[in-house]
């Protein structure tokens, strides 16, 4: 889902609604095995506000998540943001992890690499908290702020093994 921390009362309501949706999903038996979050402050706020009560470690994967298409979407240095988010694993995050020269080509390439990385993961049910622009490139779907979407992907190698 597209992440953003609450800046206004309506965003606070959307975040609370998202948390309720996730709580219902988990109570229904859906086992989210991993929550992946962009190191952007707003996505960290959304991930923690939504999944914080469910005992998830939140790995942050900057080469894949987020879009740096405008100055408002540039990140915060790892050394500044990491102390504020001790519940997040910033192990693979470089000090300066965003690209100020982002283009459609680089976003497409990062989405492709992230998709490939996702298919190599042993977990089958993951939540991704990121920037709407990146999620659009990754999934070819539009996202609203704090929107939850369930996506069922079957990697082409699995489809071929099934004869599809």
Short mmCIF file of C-alpha atoms in Angstrom, two decimals:
data_model
loop_
_atom_site.label_atom_id
_atom_site.label_comp_id
_atom_site.label_asym_id
_atom_site.label_seq_id
_atom_site.Cartn_x
_atom_site.Cartn_y
_atom_site.Cartn_z
CA UNK A 1 0.00 0.00 0.00
CA UNK A 2 1.00 3.56 -0.48
CA UNK A 3 2.34 5.06 2.69
CA UNK A 4 2.17 8.44 4.24
CA UNK A 5 2.17 9.54 7.82
CA UNK A 6 -0.65 11.75 9.03
CA UNK A 7 -0.17 15.47 8.38
CA UNK A 8 -3.83 16.44 8.61
CA UNK A 9 -6.86 15.14 10.53
CA UNK A 10 -8.17 13.42 7.36
CA UNK A 11 -4.81 11.64 6.92
CA UNK A 12 -4.95 10.52 10.56
CA UNK A 13 -8.38 9.03 9.85
CA UNK A 14 -7.05 7.27 6.71
CA UNK A 15 -4.13 5.83 8.69
CA UNK A 16 -6.47 4.59 11.44
CA UNK A 17 -8.75 3.07 8.78
CA UNK A 18 -5.75 1.37 7.18
CA UNK A 19 -4.69 -0.06 10.54
CA UNK A 20 -8.22 -1.42 11.04
CA UNK A 21 -8.12 -3.02 7.57
CA UNK A 22 -4.78 -4.67 8.33
CA UNK A 23 -5.98 -5.82 11.75
CA UNK A 24 -9.06 -7.44 10.15
CA UNK A 25 -6.88 -9.07 7.49
CA UNK A 26 -4.54 -10.53 10.11
CA UNK A 27 -7.44 -11.68 12.34
CA UNK A 28 -8.98 -13.40 9.30
CA UNK A 29 -5.94 -15.66 9.12
CA UNK A 30 -3.77 -13.86 6.58
CA UNK A 31 -0.20 -14.36 7.77
CA UNK A 32 1.94 -11.44 6.65
CA UNK A 33 5.43 -12.85 6.89
CA UNK A 34 7.43 -9.70 6.15
CA UNK A 35 6.75 -5.96 6.08
CA UNK A 36 9.09 -4.03 3.77
CA UNK A 37 9.25 -0.27 4.09
CA UNK A 38 10.88 2.57 2.20
CA UNK A 39 13.18 4.68 4.40
CA UNK A 40 11.15 7.80 3.63
CA UNK A 41 9.84 9.35 6.86
CA UNK A 42 6.21 9.28 5.76
CA UNK A 43 6.33 5.62 4.77
CA UNK A 44 8.05 4.76 8.07
CA UNK A 45 5.25 6.57 9.92
CA UNK A 46 2.63 4.63 7.98
CA UNK A 47 4.33 1.27 8.44
CA UNK A 48 4.75 1.76 12.17
CA UNK A 49 1.23 3.16 12.59
CA UNK A 50 -0.20 0.19 10.73
CA UNK A 51 1.99 -2.79 11.65
CA UNK A 52 3.68 -1.58 14.86
CA UNK A 53 1.37 -3.53 17.16
CA UNK A 54 1.93 -6.81 15.34
CA UNK A 55 5.59 -7.44 16.30
CA UNK A 56 7.09 -7.10 12.85
CA UNK A 57 10.69 -6.22 12.16
CA UNK A 58 10.58 -3.63 9.41
CA UNK A 59 13.44 -4.06 6.93
CA UNK A 60 14.13 -0.99 4.86
CA UNK A 61 15.27 -1.48 1.27
CA UNK A 62 16.24 1.83 -0.31
CA UNK A 63 17.54 0.65 -3.67
CA UNK A 64 14.02 -0.45 -4.49
CA UNK A 65 11.47 1.67 -2.65
CA UNK A 66 10.42 5.26 -3.03
CA UNK A 67 10.58 7.81 -5.80
CA UNK A 68 12.92 10.81 -5.74
CA UNK A 69 11.24 12.71 -8.54
CA UNK A 70 11.04 16.05 -6.71
CA UNK A 71 12.83 17.75 -3.80
CA UNK A 72 9.89 16.97 -1.49
CA UNK A 73 10.57 13.25 -2.13
CA UNK A 74 14.28 13.29 -1.27
CA UNK A 75 15.24 11.28 1.74
CA UNK A 76 16.89 11.87 5.07
CA UNK A 77 20.43 10.73 5.75
CA UNK A 78 20.61 7.31 7.36
CA UNK A 79 22.55 8.70 10.34
CA UNK A 80 19.70 11.15 11.01
CA UNK A 81 16.72 8.85 10.53
CA UNK A 82 18.02 5.57 11.99
CA UNK A 83 18.07 6.77 15.65
CA UNK A 84 14.44 7.88 15.30
CA UNK A 85 13.33 4.42 14.12
CA UNK A 86 15.06 1.72 16.25
CA UNK A 87 12.38 -0.81 15.25
CA UNK A 88 13.47 -0.60 11.60
CA UNK A 89 16.40 -2.55 10.17
CA UNK A 90 18.46 -0.03 8.19
CA UNK A 91 21.27 -2.54 7.62
CA UNK A 92 21.35 -2.21 3.81
CA UNK A 93 20.60 1.51 3.70
CA UNK A 94 23.55 3.69 2.60
CA UNK A 95 24.04 7.11 4.22
CA UNK A 96 22.57 8.87 1.17
CA UNK A 97 20.11 6.41 -0.34
CA UNK A 98 17.97 8.54 -2.66
CA UNK A 99 18.71 9.61 -6.22
CA UNK A 100 18.13 13.31 -6.95
CA UNK A 101 18.43 12.59 -10.69
CA UNK A 102 15.52 10.13 -10.77
CA UNK A 103 13.96 9.48 -14.17
CA UNK A 104 11.25 7.24 -15.55
CA UNK A 105 13.99 4.89 -16.77
CA UNK A 106 15.63 4.56 -13.34
CA UNK A 107 12.27 4.05 -11.62
CA UNK A 108 11.36 1.32 -14.13
CA UNK A 109 14.71 -0.39 -13.60
CA UNK A 110 14.39 -0.23 -9.79
CA UNK A 111 10.86 -1.65 -9.97
CA UNK A 112 12.13 -4.52 -12.12
CA UNK A 113 14.97 -5.25 -9.67
CA UNK A 114 12.60 -5.09 -6.72
CA UNK A 115 10.17 -7.47 -8.43
CA UNK A 116 13.04 -9.91 -9.03
CA UNK A 117 14.15 -9.55 -5.40
CA UNK A 118 10.59 -10.21 -4.18
CA UNK A 119 10.37 -13.45 -6.17
CA UNK A 120 13.61 -14.67 -4.57
CA UNK A 121 12.28 -14.21 -1.03
CA UNK A 122 11.20 -17.30 0.91
CA UNK A 123 8.17 -15.47 2.32
CA UNK A 124 5.01 -15.76 0.28
CA UNK A 125 2.92 -13.03 1.93
CA UNK A 126 4.59 -9.65 2.29
CA UNK A 127 3.43 -6.08 2.83
CA UNK A 128 5.21 -3.28 1.01
CA UNK A 129 4.96 0.30 2.30
CA UNK A 130 6.27 2.72 -0.31
CA UNK A 131 5.69 5.79 -2.43
CA UNK A 132 2.65 5.70 -4.74
CA UNK A 133 4.80 6.46 -7.81
CA UNK A 134 7.05 3.49 -7.16
CA UNK A 135 4.10 1.18 -6.43
CA UNK A 136 2.47 2.32 -9.67
CA UNK A 137 5.61 1.38 -11.60
CA UNK A 138 5.95 -1.91 -9.71
CA UNK A 139 2.32 -3.03 -10.03
CA UNK A 140 0.94 -0.93 -12.89
CA UNK A 141 -1.87 0.21 -10.60
CA UNK A 142 -2.79 3.56 -9.11
CA UNK A 143 -2.72 4.00 -5.33
CA UNK A 144 -4.37 6.53 -3.05
CA UNK A 145 -2.78 7.68 0.18
CA UNK A 146 -2.85 4.92 2.83
CA UNK A 147 -4.53 2.45 0.47
CA UNK A 148 -4.34 -1.29 1.00
CA UNK A 149 -4.38 -3.57 -2.04
CA UNK A 150 -3.94 -7.31 -2.07
CA UNK A 151 -1.97 -8.46 -5.09
CA UNK A 152 -1.54 -12.11 -6.03
CA UNK A 153 1.53 -12.57 -8.18
CA UNK A 154 2.64 -15.77 -9.78
CA UNK A 155 6.19 -15.59 -11.07
CA UNK A 156 6.49 -16.70 -14.71
CA UNK A 157 8.78 -19.60 -13.68
CA UNK A 158 5.99 -20.92 -11.42
CA UNK A 159 3.39 -20.45 -14.18
CA UNK A 160 5.59 -22.40 -16.60
CA UNK A 161 6.02 -25.19 -14.06
CA UNK A 162 2.22 -25.37 -13.75
CA UNK A 163 1.80 -25.43 -17.54
CA UNK A 164 0.18 -21.96 -17.82
#
